[in-house]
mmCIF file of N, CA and C in Angstrom:
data_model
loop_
_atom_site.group_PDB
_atom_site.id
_atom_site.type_symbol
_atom_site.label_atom_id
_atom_site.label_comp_id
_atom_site.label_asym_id
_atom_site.label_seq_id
_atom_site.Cartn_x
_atom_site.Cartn_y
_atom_site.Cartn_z
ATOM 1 N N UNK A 1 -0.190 -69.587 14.237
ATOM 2 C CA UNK A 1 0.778 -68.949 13.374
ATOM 3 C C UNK A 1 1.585 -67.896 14.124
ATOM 4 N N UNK A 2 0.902 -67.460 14.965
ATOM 5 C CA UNK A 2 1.721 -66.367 15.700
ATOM 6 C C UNK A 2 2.896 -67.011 16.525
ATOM 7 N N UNK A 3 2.235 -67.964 16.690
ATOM 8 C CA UNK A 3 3.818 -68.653 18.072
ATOM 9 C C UNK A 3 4.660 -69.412 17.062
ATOM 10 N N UNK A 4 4.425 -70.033 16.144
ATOM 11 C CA UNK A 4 5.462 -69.958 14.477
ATOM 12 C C UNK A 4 6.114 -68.771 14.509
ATOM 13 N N UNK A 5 5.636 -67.837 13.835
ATOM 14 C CA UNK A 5 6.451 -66.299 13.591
ATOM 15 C C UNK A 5 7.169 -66.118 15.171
ATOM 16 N N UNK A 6 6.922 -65.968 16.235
ATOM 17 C CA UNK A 6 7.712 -66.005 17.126
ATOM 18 C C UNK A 6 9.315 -66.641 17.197
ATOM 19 N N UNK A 7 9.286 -67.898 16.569
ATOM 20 C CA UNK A 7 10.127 -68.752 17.143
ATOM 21 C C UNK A 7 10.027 -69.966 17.696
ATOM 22 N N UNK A 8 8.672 -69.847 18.191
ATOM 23 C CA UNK A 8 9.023 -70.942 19.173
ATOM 24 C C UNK A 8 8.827 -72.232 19.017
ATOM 25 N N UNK A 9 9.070 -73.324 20.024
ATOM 26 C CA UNK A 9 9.457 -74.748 19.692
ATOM 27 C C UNK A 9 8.269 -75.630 19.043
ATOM 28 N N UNK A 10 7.895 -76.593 18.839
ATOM 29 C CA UNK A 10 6.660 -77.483 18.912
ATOM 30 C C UNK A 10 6.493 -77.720 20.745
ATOM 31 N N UNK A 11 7.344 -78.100 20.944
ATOM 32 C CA UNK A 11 7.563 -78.082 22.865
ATOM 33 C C UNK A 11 6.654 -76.926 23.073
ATOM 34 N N UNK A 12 7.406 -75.936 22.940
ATOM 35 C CA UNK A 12 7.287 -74.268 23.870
ATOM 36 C C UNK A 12 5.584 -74.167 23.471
ATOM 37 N N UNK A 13 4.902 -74.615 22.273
ATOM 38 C CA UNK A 13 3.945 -74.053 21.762
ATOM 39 C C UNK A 13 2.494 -75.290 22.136
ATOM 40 N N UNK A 14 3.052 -75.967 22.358
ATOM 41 C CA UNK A 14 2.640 -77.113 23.160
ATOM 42 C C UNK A 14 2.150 -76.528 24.675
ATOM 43 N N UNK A 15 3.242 -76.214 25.414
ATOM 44 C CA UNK A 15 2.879 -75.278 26.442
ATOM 45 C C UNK A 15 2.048 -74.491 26.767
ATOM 46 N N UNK A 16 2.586 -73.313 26.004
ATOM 47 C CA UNK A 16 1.422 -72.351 26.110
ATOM 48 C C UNK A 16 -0.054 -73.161 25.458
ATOM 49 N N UNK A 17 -0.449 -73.879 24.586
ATOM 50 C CA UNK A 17 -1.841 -73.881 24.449
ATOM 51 C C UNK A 17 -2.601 -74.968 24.805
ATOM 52 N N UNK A 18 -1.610 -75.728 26.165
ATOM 53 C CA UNK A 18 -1.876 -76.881 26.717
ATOM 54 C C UNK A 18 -2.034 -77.889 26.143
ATOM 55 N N UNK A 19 -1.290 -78.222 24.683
ATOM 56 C CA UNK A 19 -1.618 -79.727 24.050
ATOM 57 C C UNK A 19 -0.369 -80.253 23.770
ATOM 58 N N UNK A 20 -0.768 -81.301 22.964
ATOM 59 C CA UNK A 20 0.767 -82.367 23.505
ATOM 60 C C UNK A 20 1.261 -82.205 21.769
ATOM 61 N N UNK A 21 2.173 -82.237 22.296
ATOM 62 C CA UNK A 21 3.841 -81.820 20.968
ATOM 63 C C UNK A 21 3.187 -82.615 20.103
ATOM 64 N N UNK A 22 2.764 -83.730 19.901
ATOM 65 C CA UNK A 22 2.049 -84.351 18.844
ATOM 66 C C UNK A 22 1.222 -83.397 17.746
ATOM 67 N N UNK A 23 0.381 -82.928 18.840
ATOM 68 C CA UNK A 23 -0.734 -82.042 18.137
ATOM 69 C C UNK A 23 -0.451 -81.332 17.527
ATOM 70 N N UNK A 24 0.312 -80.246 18.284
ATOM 71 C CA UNK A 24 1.005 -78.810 17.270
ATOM 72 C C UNK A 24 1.825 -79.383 16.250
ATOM 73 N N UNK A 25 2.331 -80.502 16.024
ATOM 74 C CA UNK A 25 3.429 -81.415 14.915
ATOM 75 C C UNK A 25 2.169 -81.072 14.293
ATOM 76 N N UNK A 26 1.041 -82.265 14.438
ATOM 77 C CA UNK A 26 -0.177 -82.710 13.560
ATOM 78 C C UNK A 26 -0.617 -81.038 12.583
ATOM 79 N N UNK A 27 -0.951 -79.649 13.337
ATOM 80 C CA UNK A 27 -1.979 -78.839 13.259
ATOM 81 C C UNK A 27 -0.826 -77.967 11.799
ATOM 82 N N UNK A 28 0.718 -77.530 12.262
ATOM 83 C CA UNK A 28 1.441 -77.408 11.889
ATOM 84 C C UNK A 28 1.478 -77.753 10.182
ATOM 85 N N UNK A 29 1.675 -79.276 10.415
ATOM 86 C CA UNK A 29 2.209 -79.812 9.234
ATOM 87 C C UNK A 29 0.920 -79.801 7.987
ATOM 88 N N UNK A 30 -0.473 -79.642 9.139
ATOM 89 C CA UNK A 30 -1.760 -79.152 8.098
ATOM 90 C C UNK A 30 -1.450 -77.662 7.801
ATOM 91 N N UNK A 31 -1.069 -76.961 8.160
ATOM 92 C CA UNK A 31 -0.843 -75.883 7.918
ATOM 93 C C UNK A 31 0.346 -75.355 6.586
ATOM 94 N N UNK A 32 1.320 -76.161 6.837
ATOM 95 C CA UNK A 32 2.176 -75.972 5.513
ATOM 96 C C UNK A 32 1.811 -76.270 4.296
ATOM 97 N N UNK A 33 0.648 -77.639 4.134
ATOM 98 C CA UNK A 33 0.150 -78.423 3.165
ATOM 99 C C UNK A 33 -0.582 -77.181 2.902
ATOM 100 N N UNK A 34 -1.546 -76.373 3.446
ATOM 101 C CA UNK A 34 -2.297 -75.746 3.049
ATOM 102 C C UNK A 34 -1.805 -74.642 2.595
ATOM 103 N N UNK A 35 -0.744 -74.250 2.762
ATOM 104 C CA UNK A 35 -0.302 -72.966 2.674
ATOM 105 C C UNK A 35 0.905 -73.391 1.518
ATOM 106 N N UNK A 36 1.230 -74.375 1.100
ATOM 107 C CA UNK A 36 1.924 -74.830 -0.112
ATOM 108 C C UNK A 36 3.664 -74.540 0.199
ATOM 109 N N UNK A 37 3.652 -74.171 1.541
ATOM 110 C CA UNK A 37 5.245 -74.324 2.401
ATOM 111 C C UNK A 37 5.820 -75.202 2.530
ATOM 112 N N UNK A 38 7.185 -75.564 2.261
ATOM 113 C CA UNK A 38 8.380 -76.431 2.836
ATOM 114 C C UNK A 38 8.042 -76.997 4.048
ATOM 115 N N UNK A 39 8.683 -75.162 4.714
ATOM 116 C CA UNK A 39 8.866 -75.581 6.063
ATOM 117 C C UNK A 39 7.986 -73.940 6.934
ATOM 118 N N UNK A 40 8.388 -74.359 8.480
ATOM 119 C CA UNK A 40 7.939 -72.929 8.910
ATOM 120 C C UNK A 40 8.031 -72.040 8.740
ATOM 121 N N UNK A 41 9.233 -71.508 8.636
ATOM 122 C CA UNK A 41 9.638 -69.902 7.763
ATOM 123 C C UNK A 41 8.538 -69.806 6.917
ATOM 124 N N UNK A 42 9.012 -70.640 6.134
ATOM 125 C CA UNK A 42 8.026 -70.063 4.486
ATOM 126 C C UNK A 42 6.351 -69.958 4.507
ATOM 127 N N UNK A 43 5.946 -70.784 5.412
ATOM 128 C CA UNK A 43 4.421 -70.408 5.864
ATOM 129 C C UNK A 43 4.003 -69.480 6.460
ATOM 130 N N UNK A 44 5.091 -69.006 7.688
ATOM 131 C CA UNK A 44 4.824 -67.442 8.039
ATOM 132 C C UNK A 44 4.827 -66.577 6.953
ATOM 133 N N UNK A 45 5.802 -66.621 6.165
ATOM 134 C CA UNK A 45 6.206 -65.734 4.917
ATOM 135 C C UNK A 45 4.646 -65.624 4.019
ATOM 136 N N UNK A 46 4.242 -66.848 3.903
ATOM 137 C CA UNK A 46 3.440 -66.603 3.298
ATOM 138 C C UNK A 46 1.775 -66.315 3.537
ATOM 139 N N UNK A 47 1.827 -66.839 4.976
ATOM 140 C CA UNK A 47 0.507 -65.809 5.701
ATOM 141 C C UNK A 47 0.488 -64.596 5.867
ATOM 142 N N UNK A 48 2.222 -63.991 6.082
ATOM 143 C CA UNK A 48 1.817 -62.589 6.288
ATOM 144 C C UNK A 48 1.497 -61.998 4.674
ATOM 145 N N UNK A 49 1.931 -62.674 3.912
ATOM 146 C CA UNK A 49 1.429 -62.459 2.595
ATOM 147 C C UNK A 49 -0.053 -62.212 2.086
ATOM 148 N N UNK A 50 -0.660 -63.455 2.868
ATOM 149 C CA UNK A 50 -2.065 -63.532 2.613
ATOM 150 C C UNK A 50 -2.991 -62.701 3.872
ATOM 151 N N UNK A 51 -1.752 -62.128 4.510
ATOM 152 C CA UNK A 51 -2.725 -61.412 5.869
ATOM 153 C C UNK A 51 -3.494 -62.105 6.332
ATOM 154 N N UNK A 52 -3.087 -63.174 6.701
ATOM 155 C CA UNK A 52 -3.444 -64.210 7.980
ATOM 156 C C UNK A 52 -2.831 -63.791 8.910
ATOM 157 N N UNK A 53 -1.561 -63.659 8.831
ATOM 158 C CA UNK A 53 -0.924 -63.196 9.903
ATOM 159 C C UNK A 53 -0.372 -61.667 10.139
ATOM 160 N N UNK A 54 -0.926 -61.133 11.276
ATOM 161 C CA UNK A 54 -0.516 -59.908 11.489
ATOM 162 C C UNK A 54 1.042 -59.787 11.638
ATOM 163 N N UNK A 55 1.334 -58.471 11.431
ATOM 164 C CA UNK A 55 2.671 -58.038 11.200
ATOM 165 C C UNK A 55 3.223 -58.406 12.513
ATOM 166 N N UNK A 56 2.532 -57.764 13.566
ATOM 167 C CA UNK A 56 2.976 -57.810 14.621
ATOM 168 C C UNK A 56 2.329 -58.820 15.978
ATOM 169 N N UNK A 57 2.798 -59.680 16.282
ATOM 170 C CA UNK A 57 2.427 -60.882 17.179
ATOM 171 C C UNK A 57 1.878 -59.958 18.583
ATOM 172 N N UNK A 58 0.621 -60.953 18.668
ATOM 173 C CA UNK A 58 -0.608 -60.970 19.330
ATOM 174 C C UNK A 58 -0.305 -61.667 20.623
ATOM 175 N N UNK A 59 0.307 -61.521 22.057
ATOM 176 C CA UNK A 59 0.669 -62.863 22.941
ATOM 177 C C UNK A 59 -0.260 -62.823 23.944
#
């Protein structure tokens, strides 16, 4: 969630946590389902809601 709130790509985030763009698609799109989001925005929006996600990114 933190590299979400960042910005960054499925690519870029792929990168940094060494797995393939597939995965972060796959982990992602479990993540919106669970979190009852559209899209990315609105899942950050709504973790920092639920304080999952800290205010301020962790890198």
């Amino acid at each position: 969630m933190q590299l979400l709130a960042i910005g960054l790509t499925y690519a870029e985030i792929a990168g940094r946590l060494h797995l393939s763009v597939k995965t972060v698609e796959s982990h992602v799109s479990a993540v919106l389902t669970k979190l009852g989001a559209p899209n990315r925005r609105e899942a950050v929006h709504r973790a920092r809601d639920l304080r999952i996600l800290l205010d301020r990114p962790v890198i």
